Coordinates of C-alpha atoms in Angstrom, one line a residue:
M1 CA 12.7 -20.0 42.1
K2 CA 14.1 -22.0 39.1
R3 CA 11.3 -20.4 37.0
I4 CA 12.0 -17.0 38.0
L5 CA 15.7 -17.5 37.3
A6 CA 15.0 -18.9 33.9
L7 CA 12.7 -15.8 33.1
V8 CA 15.2 -13.4 34.2
L9 CA 18.0 -15.2 32.2
S10 CA 15.7 -15.2 29.1
I11 CA 15.1 -11.3 29.4
V12 CA 18.8 -10.8 29.8
I13 CA 19.6 -12.7 26.5
V14 CA 16.9 -10.9 24.6
A15 CA 18.3 -7.6 25.8
A16 CA 21.9 -8.6 24.8
L17 CA 20.8 -9.6 21.3
G18 CA 18.8 -6.4 20.9
V19 CA 15.9 -8.3 20.0
T20 CA 12.2 -7.0 20.9
A21 CA 9.4 -9.6 21.2
F22 CA 6.7 -7.3 19.6
A23 CA 5.3 -10.0 17.6
E24 CA 4.5 -13.7 18.7
E25 CA 7.1 -16.3 18.0
N26 CA 9.2 -13.9 15.9
V27 CA 6.7 -13.9 13.2
L28 CA 5.4 -10.7 11.6
K29 CA 2.0 -11.1 10.1
V30 CA 1.6 -8.7 7.3
G31 CA -2.0 -8.2 5.9
M32 CA -2.4 -7.3 2.0
E33 CA -4.9 -7.9 -0.7
G34 CA -2.8 -10.1 -3.0
T35 CA -4.8 -8.6 -5.9
Y36 CA -3.4 -5.2 -6.2
A37 CA -0.5 -5.2 -8.8
P38 CA 2.2 -4.2 -8.7
Y39 CA 2.2 -3.8 -4.9
T40 CA 0.9 -7.2 -3.9
Y41 CA -0.4 -10.0 -6.4
H42 CA 0.2 -13.4 -7.7
D43 CA 2.5 -14.1 -10.6
D44 CA 1.9 -16.8 -13.2
T45 CA 3.1 -19.5 -11.1
G46 CA 0.7 -18.4 -8.3
E47 CA 3.4 -17.1 -6.0
L48 CA 2.5 -14.0 -4.0
T49 CA 4.9 -11.2 -5.2
G50 CA 5.0 -7.5 -5.7
F51 CA 6.7 -4.3 -4.4
E52 CA 5.1 -4.5 -1.0
V53 CA 6.0 -8.1 -0.7
D54 CA 9.6 -7.6 -1.4
V55 CA 9.8 -4.4 0.9
A56 CA 8.0 -6.7 3.8
K57 CA 10.5 -9.4 3.3
A58 CA 13.4 -6.7 3.5
I59 CA 12.0 -5.3 6.6
G60 CA 11.6 -8.7 8.1
E61 CA 15.3 -9.5 7.4
K62 CA 16.2 -6.3 9.1
I63 CA 14.4 -6.7 12.2
G64 CA 15.1 -10.6 12.4
Y65 CA 11.5 -11.6 12.1
Q66 CA 9.9 -14.1 9.7
V67 CA 7.3 -12.6 7.5
E68 CA 3.9 -14.4 7.3
F69 CA 1.6 -12.9 4.5
V70 CA -2.1 -12.8 5.3
E71 CA -4.2 -12.1 2.2
G72 CA -7.8 -10.6 2.4
A73 CA -10.1 -8.2 0.7
W74 CA -9.3 -4.5 1.3
D75 CA -12.3 -4.2 3.4
S76 CA -11.2 -6.9 5.8
L77 CA -7.7 -5.7 6.3
F78 CA -8.3 -2.9 8.9
P79 CA -10.7 -5.0 10.9
A80 CA -8.2 -7.7 11.1
L81 CA -5.6 -5.2 12.2
D82 CA -8.1 -4.1 14.8
A83 CA -8.6 -7.6 16.1
G84 CA -5.0 -8.4 16.2
T85 CA -5.0 -11.2 13.7
I86 CA -2.5 -9.4 11.7
D87 CA 0.4 -7.1 13.0
V88 CA 0.7 -4.6 10.1
I89 CA -0.9 -3.7 6.7
M90 CA 1.2 -3.2 3.6
N91 CA -1.1 -2.6 0.7
Q92 CA 0.0 0.9 -0.6
V93 CA -1.9 2.5 2.1
T94 CA -1.8 6.2 1.9
I95 CA -1.2 8.2 5.1
T96 CA -4.4 10.5 5.8
E97 CA -5.4 12.7 8.8
A98 CA -8.4 10.5 9.2
R99 CA -6.3 7.2 9.4
L100 CA -3.7 8.9 11.5
E101 CA -6.5 9.4 14.2
T102 CA -6.9 5.7 14.7
Y103 CA -3.6 4.1 13.4
D104 CA 0.1 4.7 13.5
F105 CA 2.3 4.7 10.5
S106 CA 5.9 3.8 9.8
T107 CA 8.5 5.9 7.8
P108 CA 6.9 6.6 4.3
Y109 CA 8.6 4.7 1.4
V110 CA 6.1 5.3 -1.4
Y111 CA 5.2 8.7 -2.9
T112 CA 2.8 9.3 -5.8
R113 CA 0.2 11.7 -7.1
P114 CA -3.4 11.2 -7.8
I115 CA -4.6 11.1 -11.3
V116 CA -7.8 11.2 -13.2
I117 CA -8.1 8.5 -15.9
V118 CA -10.7 8.6 -18.7
A119 CA -11.2 7.0 -22.0
A120 CA -9.1 8.2 -24.8
D121 CA -11.9 9.9 -26.5
N122 CA -13.3 11.6 -23.5
E123 CA -13.4 15.4 -24.0
D124 CA -15.6 16.1 -21.0
I125 CA -13.0 15.8 -18.1
H126 CA -9.9 17.9 -18.0
S127 CA -9.5 18.4 -14.1
F128 CA -10.6 17.1 -10.8
E129 CA -13.2 19.7 -10.7
D130 CA -14.8 18.3 -14.0
L131 CA -15.7 15.0 -12.0
A132 CA -18.8 16.7 -10.4
G133 CA -21.8 14.8 -11.6
K134 CA -19.7 12.2 -13.2
K135 CA -19.3 8.5 -12.5
A136 CA -16.0 7.4 -11.0
A137 CA -15.1 3.7 -10.6
E138 CA -13.4 3.4 -7.3
G139 CA -12.9 1.0 -4.4
L140 CA -15.7 1.7 -1.9
T141 CA -13.4 2.4 1.1
S142 CA -10.1 3.7 -0.7
N143 CA -8.9 7.1 -0.2
Y144 CA -9.5 7.6 -4.0
N145 CA -13.1 7.1 -3.5
A146 CA -13.0 9.9 -0.8
L147 CA -11.0 12.2 -3.2
A148 CA -13.6 11.4 -6.1
Q149 CA -16.5 12.2 -4.1
S150 CA -15.0 15.3 -2.7
Y151 CA -15.3 16.7 -6.2
G152 CA -18.8 15.6 -6.6
A153 CA -18.4 12.2 -8.4
E154 CA -21.0 9.5 -8.1
I155 CA -19.2 6.3 -7.2
V156 CA -19.4 3.0 -9.1
G157 CA -17.8 0.5 -6.7
Q158 CA -14.9 -1.6 -8.1
D159 CA -11.9 -2.6 -5.8
I160 CA -9.9 -4.1 -8.6
F161 CA -7.9 -1.3 -10.6
A162 CA -7.9 -3.3 -13.8
L163 CA -11.7 -3.9 -13.8
A164 CA -12.1 -0.2 -12.7
L165 CA -10.4 0.8 -16.1
E166 CA -12.7 -1.7 -17.9
L167 CA -15.7 0.2 -16.6
V168 CA -14.1 3.4 -17.9
K169 CA -13.3 2.0 -21.4
G170 CA -16.7 0.4 -21.6
G171 CA -18.5 3.7 -20.7
E172 CA -20.2 2.3 -17.4
A173 CA -18.0 4.8 -15.7
D174 CA -16.7 8.4 -16.8
A175 CA -13.4 8.2 -14.9
A176 CA -11.3 6.5 -12.3
V177 CA -9.2 8.3 -9.8
N178 CA -6.2 6.4 -8.7
D179 CA -2.4 6.8 -8.6
E180 CA 0.1 7.5 -11.3
L181 CA 2.3 4.5 -10.6
T182 CA -0.5 1.8 -10.5
Y183 CA -1.7 3.3 -13.9
A184 CA 1.9 3.4 -15.5
Y185 CA 2.4 -0.4 -14.4
W186 CA -1.1 -1.2 -15.7
Q187 CA -0.1 0.2 -19.2
V188 CA 3.2 -1.6 -19.2
T189 CA 2.0 -4.9 -18.3
T190 CA -1.0 -4.7 -20.6
G191 CA 0.5 -3.0 -23.5
D192 CA -2.5 -0.9 -23.4
F193 CA -1.4 2.7 -24.0
D194 CA -4.2 3.9 -26.4
S195 CA -7.4 3.1 -24.7
T196 CA -7.3 5.5 -21.8
K197 CA -5.5 8.8 -20.9
I198 CA -4.6 10.9 -17.9
A199 CA -7.1 13.7 -17.8
A200 CA -5.8 15.5 -14.6
K201 CA -2.8 15.1 -12.3
S202 CA -2.8 16.4 -8.8
E203 CA 0.2 18.7 -7.7
D204 CA 0.1 17.1 -4.2
A205 CA 2.1 14.1 -3.7
T206 CA 0.8 11.5 -1.2
S207 CA 2.9 9.1 0.9
S208 CA 2.3 5.6 1.8
A209 CA 3.7 3.5 4.8
V210 CA 3.2 0.5 7.0
V211 CA 0.0 0.6 9.0
I212 CA 0.3 -0.4 12.7
Q213 CA -2.1 -0.6 15.7
K214 CA -1.7 2.4 18.0
G215 CA 0.1 1.4 21.1
R216 CA 2.5 -0.9 19.5
D217 CA 5.2 1.7 19.6
E218 CA 8.2 -1.0 19.6
L219 CA 6.9 -2.5 16.5
R220 CA 6.3 0.8 14.8
D221 CA 9.9 2.1 15.8
A222 CA 11.5 -1.0 14.7
I223 CA 9.9 -1.1 11.3
S224 CA 10.5 2.5 10.8
A225 CA 14.2 2.1 11.7
A226 CA 14.4 -0.8 9.2
I227 CA 12.8 1.3 6.5
D228 CA 15.2 4.2 7.2
E229 CA 18.2 1.6 6.6
L230 CA 16.5 0.4 3.6
L231 CA 16.1 3.7 2.0
A232 CA 19.7 4.8 2.9
D233 CA 21.4 1.6 1.5
G234 CA 19.2 1.9 -1.7
T235 CA 17.4 -1.5 -1.1
I236 CA 14.0 0.1 -1.6
A237 CA 15.2 2.1 -4.6
G238 CA 16.1 -1.2 -6.2
I239 CA 13.0 -2.9 -5.5
S240 CA 11.1 0.2 -6.9
Q241 CA 13.2 0.0 -10.2
K242 CA 12.1 -3.8 -10.5
Y243 CA 8.4 -3.0 -10.5
F244 CA 8.1 0.6 -11.8
N245 CA 11.3 1.4 -13.5
I246 CA 11.6 4.6 -11.4
D247 CA 12.3 5.2 -7.7
V248 CA 9.0 5.8 -6.0
S249 CA 10.7 6.2 -2.6
Q250 CA 11.6 9.8 -3.5
K251 CA 9.1 12.7 -3.4

């Protein structure tokens, strides 16, 4: 009887505080690469930082949970989410129809457009259609890989963006398809504005959000509510300015 009363009392306390136990021990385990600047990477001191890291911490503060970052290769993140070893993925994951069939997404907080990047002296590629028969340096499971393939490109596997551009600059790949924000950040941080250029830009904006297992509705709703507040009060806009010098949270 004492055990039952204690359980009932704990439930009442949790309800009164408005806290939902959707993660163990009030810890939200966030999966990310840690190698994908400016979204998630290590600074000169070795500390994990980036746009997604800052947003994750802000979400944690809003929902009252400690954030634990779990780093892994891109190909390992979704299996980890499936296995329940992480609660969410925050790694600039684009919302796609295929992913929506398997996973839930929070309110979007990043908007960007795909671009085709080529060497500065490349005069063969001026559109996405020109990728047909050309080599594109892409992450093997990224949505940009799928986009490049949809235009007939042959994929040269490279998950790290900076190295993908090295392949383009060195002629081992004809192009790289990625998003305009990642490319702009690469130019600013490397100071390299001359070796490559944008050959084409999509008119369609893509959106990114937190990825969550289907069935974890309370977690999804709590995170979305937190993001809505962070968008409304300008927190995400401020984080965006810090890393991009523009507001990526607006279409």
